[in-house]
Amino acid sequence: MLSVSNLHATVGEAQILKGLTLEVPAGEVHAIMGPNGAGKSTLSYVLTGRQGYEVTEGGATLDGEDLLALEPNERAAKGLFLSFQYPLEIPGVPALTFIRTALNAQRKARSEKEITAPEFLKLARQKAAELKIDFEMLKRALNVGFSGGEKKRMEIFQMAMLSPRFLILDETDSGLDIDALRIVSDGVNALRSPDRAMLVITHYQRLLDYIKPDRVHVLAGGRIVASGGPELALELERDGYDRYAKAA
Amino acid sequence: MAAVKQTVDQVASLEKYKHGFVSDIEQDFAPKGLNADIVRFISAKKNEPEWMLAWRLDAFERWLAMDEPDWAKVNFPRIDYQDSYYYAAPKEKVGIGSLDEVDPEILEVYKKLGIPLREQEVLAGVVGAPRYAVDAVFDSVSVVTTFKKELAQVGVIFCSMSEAIREHPELVKQYLGTVVPVSDNYFACLNAAVFSDGSFVYVPPGVRCPMELSTYFRINAENSGQFERTLIIADKASYVSYLEGCTAPMRDENQLHAAVVELVTMDDAEIKYSTVQNWYPGDPVTGKGGIYNFVTKRADCRGDRSKVSWTQVETGSSITWKYPSCILRGEGSSGEFYSIAITNGRQQADTGTKMIHLGANTRSRIISKGISAGRSSNTYRGLVSAHPKAKGARNFTQCDSLLIGKHCAAHTVPYIEARNGQAKFEHEATTTRLSEDQLFYAMQRGLSQEEAVQLLVNGFVKEVLQELPMEFAVEAQKLVAISLEGSVG
Amino acid sequence: MSVAAAIRTRDVGELPSRRDEDWRWTDLRGLIRVLPAPSESFAGTLAAGPFDRLAIDHHVLVNGGDARIDVAAGKKTLAALRLVSRGAGAHASRVTINLAAGARLRLLESYESDGASVCQTALTITLAEGAALERIVLAEDHEDAVSVSQAEVRLSPTSDFGQTIVTSGARRQRIETRASHPGGRASARMDGVYLLAGKRHADHTTVVTHDGVDGTTNQLIKGVARDQARGVFQGKIVVSEGADRTDARMGHHALILSDRAEVDAKPELEIYADDVSCAHGNTVGAMDEEALFYARQRGIPEAEARAMLTEAFIGQVIDRIWFEDARRVVRNWAAERLRV
Ligand SMILES: Nc1ncnc2c1ncn2[C@@H]1O[C@H](COP(=O)(O)OP(=O)(O)OP(=O)(O)O)[C@@H](O)[C@H]1O
Ligand SMILES: [Mg+2]
């Protein structure tokens, strides 16, 4: 599914990714952990094509197709979805309008038929109910004045609506209360399927109790310095990153 | 009885303007009035080379053809330019380098002002306290510059303008009038013709000036104008911090101060220029006397990634008219303007900055805090512009005014000109009065009204005070308190 | 010196120039070498105006003239006022609007030109106590037109005045509103939108003078300039001595969507009273790149994302229009001009 090889990337003047290699096969969930500033968010922005993130070496493909050559919206239409660490506020655009515009744009790009208004509303009501999101909130400008936790929930709502194939969750658990964490995890787990895969960036084992990863990677100093099974996350929680600081 | 009252008033106002004493020093004056001969007289007095005289005479010619500006939001009686002295100097021979030759009366003046002219006085201060070199300008001439030798060791030139014209003519010729052209404006042009003295600084490439440099201006003589001219050049990758302080005695007549300051920064260089201006503000009730402070200050950030930061605390003068500006020419260069302007009594201030973005990725930041009290008027006037080539230019402006009392005025007049699609300008301004709730809160905790006002005002101006070199920040804070005495209740 | 006088006397020396502080960004003397001949009276038939379907009362001035709208005490009406220019002549119009105590008026005003005309409109608007006026202006001038509209608005205590001026500019265009505000719980809303393309120019100038206690003014102007267009905003709020408890807010926000477009702004506060709360904010710049990326990450193509964000940006002003039907007309008009 996702294949990243020897990826080098700069932000401004700074070299942040320094030869990152990663394989996430279809049907699997991989977690990425690592100290602050290691380059986790950078990786998610490079994969989604944010401006200012320059790839200097290496590459990334989704189902064998070169991701880096595509525009951000083309990558999205291929099914790549990023749940932002810091979701943006979009003043003046109601959440529902925003999501419907996105959904139809993606469908159009895939030469699918646009969703009708009643179909869309029905889907939105259903997903909102599943995620325990007050439907009225969806009529407000997207994320404007939302609390930190509400914004994260709105990211997952968008994910549920767009049903992407490859998901990147960048610290989606931070800012969520206990109940929200479970609801959000249920939403994510509902999307698990043999033809989907995901990359879960987190600092806490707690999230991984809900979203069980197949593999855990340690990202430090711009590279993957260790990989293992779910037990690696437990070990990191206990011992911290000291051991890997040197390797980076 | 009347005499008693007068004395009481005098003492009261002395309290308020601490530096209002007059010193009885023998002065050398140029004849009153202004004509080409006066310009020649000034030049001759200073033993200037021919090219300098020619420069002055050219400026004088141009000045005659100009009209006095009237657009700033200030009102003042027309100035009679023939009724002023354009050159006043202490009669004693001016000692350069040696304090022993300086008139003891002058030394006494600086002692009263708390300005250390003897290097050992500075050194005798608190251990570890930062040292600063001083250039003291008394009426028209520089009387002493300290720490010259030590600065010379690292290649920093710090001397009076007159000395620079004699000793470093190539540098002066290369830079003088290149930032503020002779005919830039009415007062700058007048200055070019009759400027008396001022400071000159040159910091060579790669040098971080080892101490704060400062100039202390004092107008002492009656009916005399002060027209100092300062030029600071920071060569590649150098740094200098410079502070200017000003005071004048109390007089019934208005005195004119029309200075010009030019700053030049080359690649990666930085100049930090701080001003504490406390000229005599005039009588608080009648508005009589006080300094007309019409100053042109401008920085040319010629080099890439160079930086200039202006910080000013303006509490004095009856009229202030000044806009320290930055021409952001070098790519990635940046300009900052931090200002506190306080007006009380009958003072009028019209001050602000111009940030002219010419180069790509240039940045500027403006923080202005205006406080008006009494029957004064306080205007922020500023320009931020981005030219078509200034792609990626950024500005942030925050402009707050505080009103204390029913009869004062606060104006905010920003001009914003964005001439390309990749510039980003943000401007915010507020005008409010001192919050009664906050005052009450502080008083409930035991502060007197005066103390409560001081506390709140200090909070209001804190962001700017932080930008001043430490030892001056404390002074400035006291000055803020003094300037607002008697403004409430 | 005034535009009206210049049109009357055909003396270009009467035109304001960039040397007049108030016209520094809208130079007419430098632009107009010779004033065109007076416009001829118009005999043909006019197409419908943008608000025709909404109004009850219709006032149409073609190539100059006088109009008067009176609303009697306690009465309520909906009037369309069309200021139409046909051809390339010069002309001036005068409009007087009077609202008696408690009267209510929805005024749907439009400027429509079809060539290189030079026109000036002077409006005098008076609101008695308790009166309410919402003025919605749609300026659809020709790209060669020079168009100046100057309104004097006199509010009374407890009156409500709201205006939204929406324009696509002209060769040179100035829409000016000067309001005298007596306080006394009267309120003024002074909104505007400019959507400029090509070489068009639009100048929004407003002055609100608060002369009494307890007045509020709220202003939101937003603009978009592309190509080589130029948007100008000059807003001034004056609070006179004694006009305590005035609450005045002013915001101007502009997007520059091309390298050669230009926006000039002067948001000014002139305050002579201490018990006030006044603020202004001004932002000028390109579209927020982060928001754009966010929308694109969700799959929306760039052009569509830009149009969506621009419409939302402008929409925040349009949403403040009280009269819903007019809001819809204006929203559609704006959307049409934003789609590229
Ligand atoms: N515009 C920039 N210019 C230079 N360095 C940057 C820029 N943006 C980010 N960085 C640096 O890149 C490094 C990696 O940042 P990144 O956000 O990818 O870290 P992270 O692993 O997600 O950290 P966290 O766990 O705190 O979210 C950090 O050191 C950060 O300071
Ligand atoms: Mg991160």
PDB file of C-alpha atoms in Angstrom, chain A residues 27-33 189 192 198-200 202 204-217 228-234:
ATOM      1  CA  GLY A  27      -4.935  -4.130   5.847  1.00  0.00           C
ATOM      2  CA  GLU A  28      -2.353  -3.083   8.478  1.00  0.00           C
ATOM      3  CA  VAL A  29      -2.180  -0.394  11.124  1.00  0.00           C
ATOM      4  CA  HIS A  30       1.249   1.009  11.921  1.00  0.00           C
ATOM      5  CA  ALA A  31       2.030   3.331  14.803  1.00  0.00           C
ATOM      6  CA  ILE A  32       4.777   5.922  14.779  1.00  0.00           C
ATOM      7  CA  MET A  33       6.163   7.186  18.023  1.00  0.00           C
ATOM      8  CA  ASN A 189     -11.647   1.016  13.799  1.00  0.00           C
ATOM      9  CA  ARG A 192     -10.270  -0.919   9.243  1.00  0.00           C
ATOM     10  CA  MET A 198      -3.272   3.547   8.457  1.00  0.00           C
ATOM     11  CA  LEU A 199      -0.417   5.350  10.102  1.00  0.00           C
ATOM     12  CA  VAL A 200      -1.108   6.401  13.672  1.00  0.00           C
ATOM     13  CA  THR A 202       0.936   9.227  18.888  1.00  0.00           C
ATOM     14  CA  TYR A 204       0.681   7.538  24.223  1.00  0.00           C
ATOM     15  CA  GLN A 205       0.160   3.837  24.575  1.00  0.00           C
ATOM     16  CA  ARG A 206      -3.412   4.646  25.670  1.00  0.00           C
ATOM     17  CA  LEU A 207      -4.559   5.226  22.086  1.00  0.00           C
ATOM     18  CA  LEU A 208      -2.966   1.982  21.007  1.00  0.00           C
ATOM     19  CA  ASP A 209      -5.090   0.139  23.562  1.00  0.00           C
ATOM     20  CA  TYR A 210      -8.045   1.144  21.405  1.00  0.00           C
ATOM     21  CA  ILE A 211      -6.501   1.103  17.948  1.00  0.00           C
ATOM     22  CA  LYS A 212      -4.325  -1.980  18.006  1.00  0.00           C
ATOM     23  CA  PRO A 213      -1.296  -1.584  15.748  1.00  0.00           C
ATOM     24  CA  ASP A 214       0.296  -4.386  13.761  1.00  0.00           C
ATOM     25  CA  ARG A 215       3.669  -2.698  13.861  1.00  0.00           C
ATOM     26  CA  VAL A 216       5.252   0.087  15.922  1.00  0.00           C
ATOM     27  CA  HIS A 217       8.079   2.291  14.608  1.00  0.00           C
ATOM     28  CA  GLY A 228       8.716  -3.977  16.319  1.00  0.00           C
ATOM     29  CA  GLY A 229       5.405  -5.400  17.347  1.00  0.00           C
ATOM     30  CA  PRO A 230       2.888  -3.820  19.738  1.00  0.00           C
ATOM     31  CA  GLU A 231       5.168  -4.643  22.664  1.00  0.00           C
ATOM     32  CA  LEU A 232       7.575  -1.932  21.482  1.00  0.00           C
ATOM     33  CA  ALA A 233       5.059   0.759  22.417  1.00  0.00           C
ATOM     34  CA  LEU A 234       4.866  -0.616  25.954  1.00  0.00           C
TER      35      LEU A 234
END
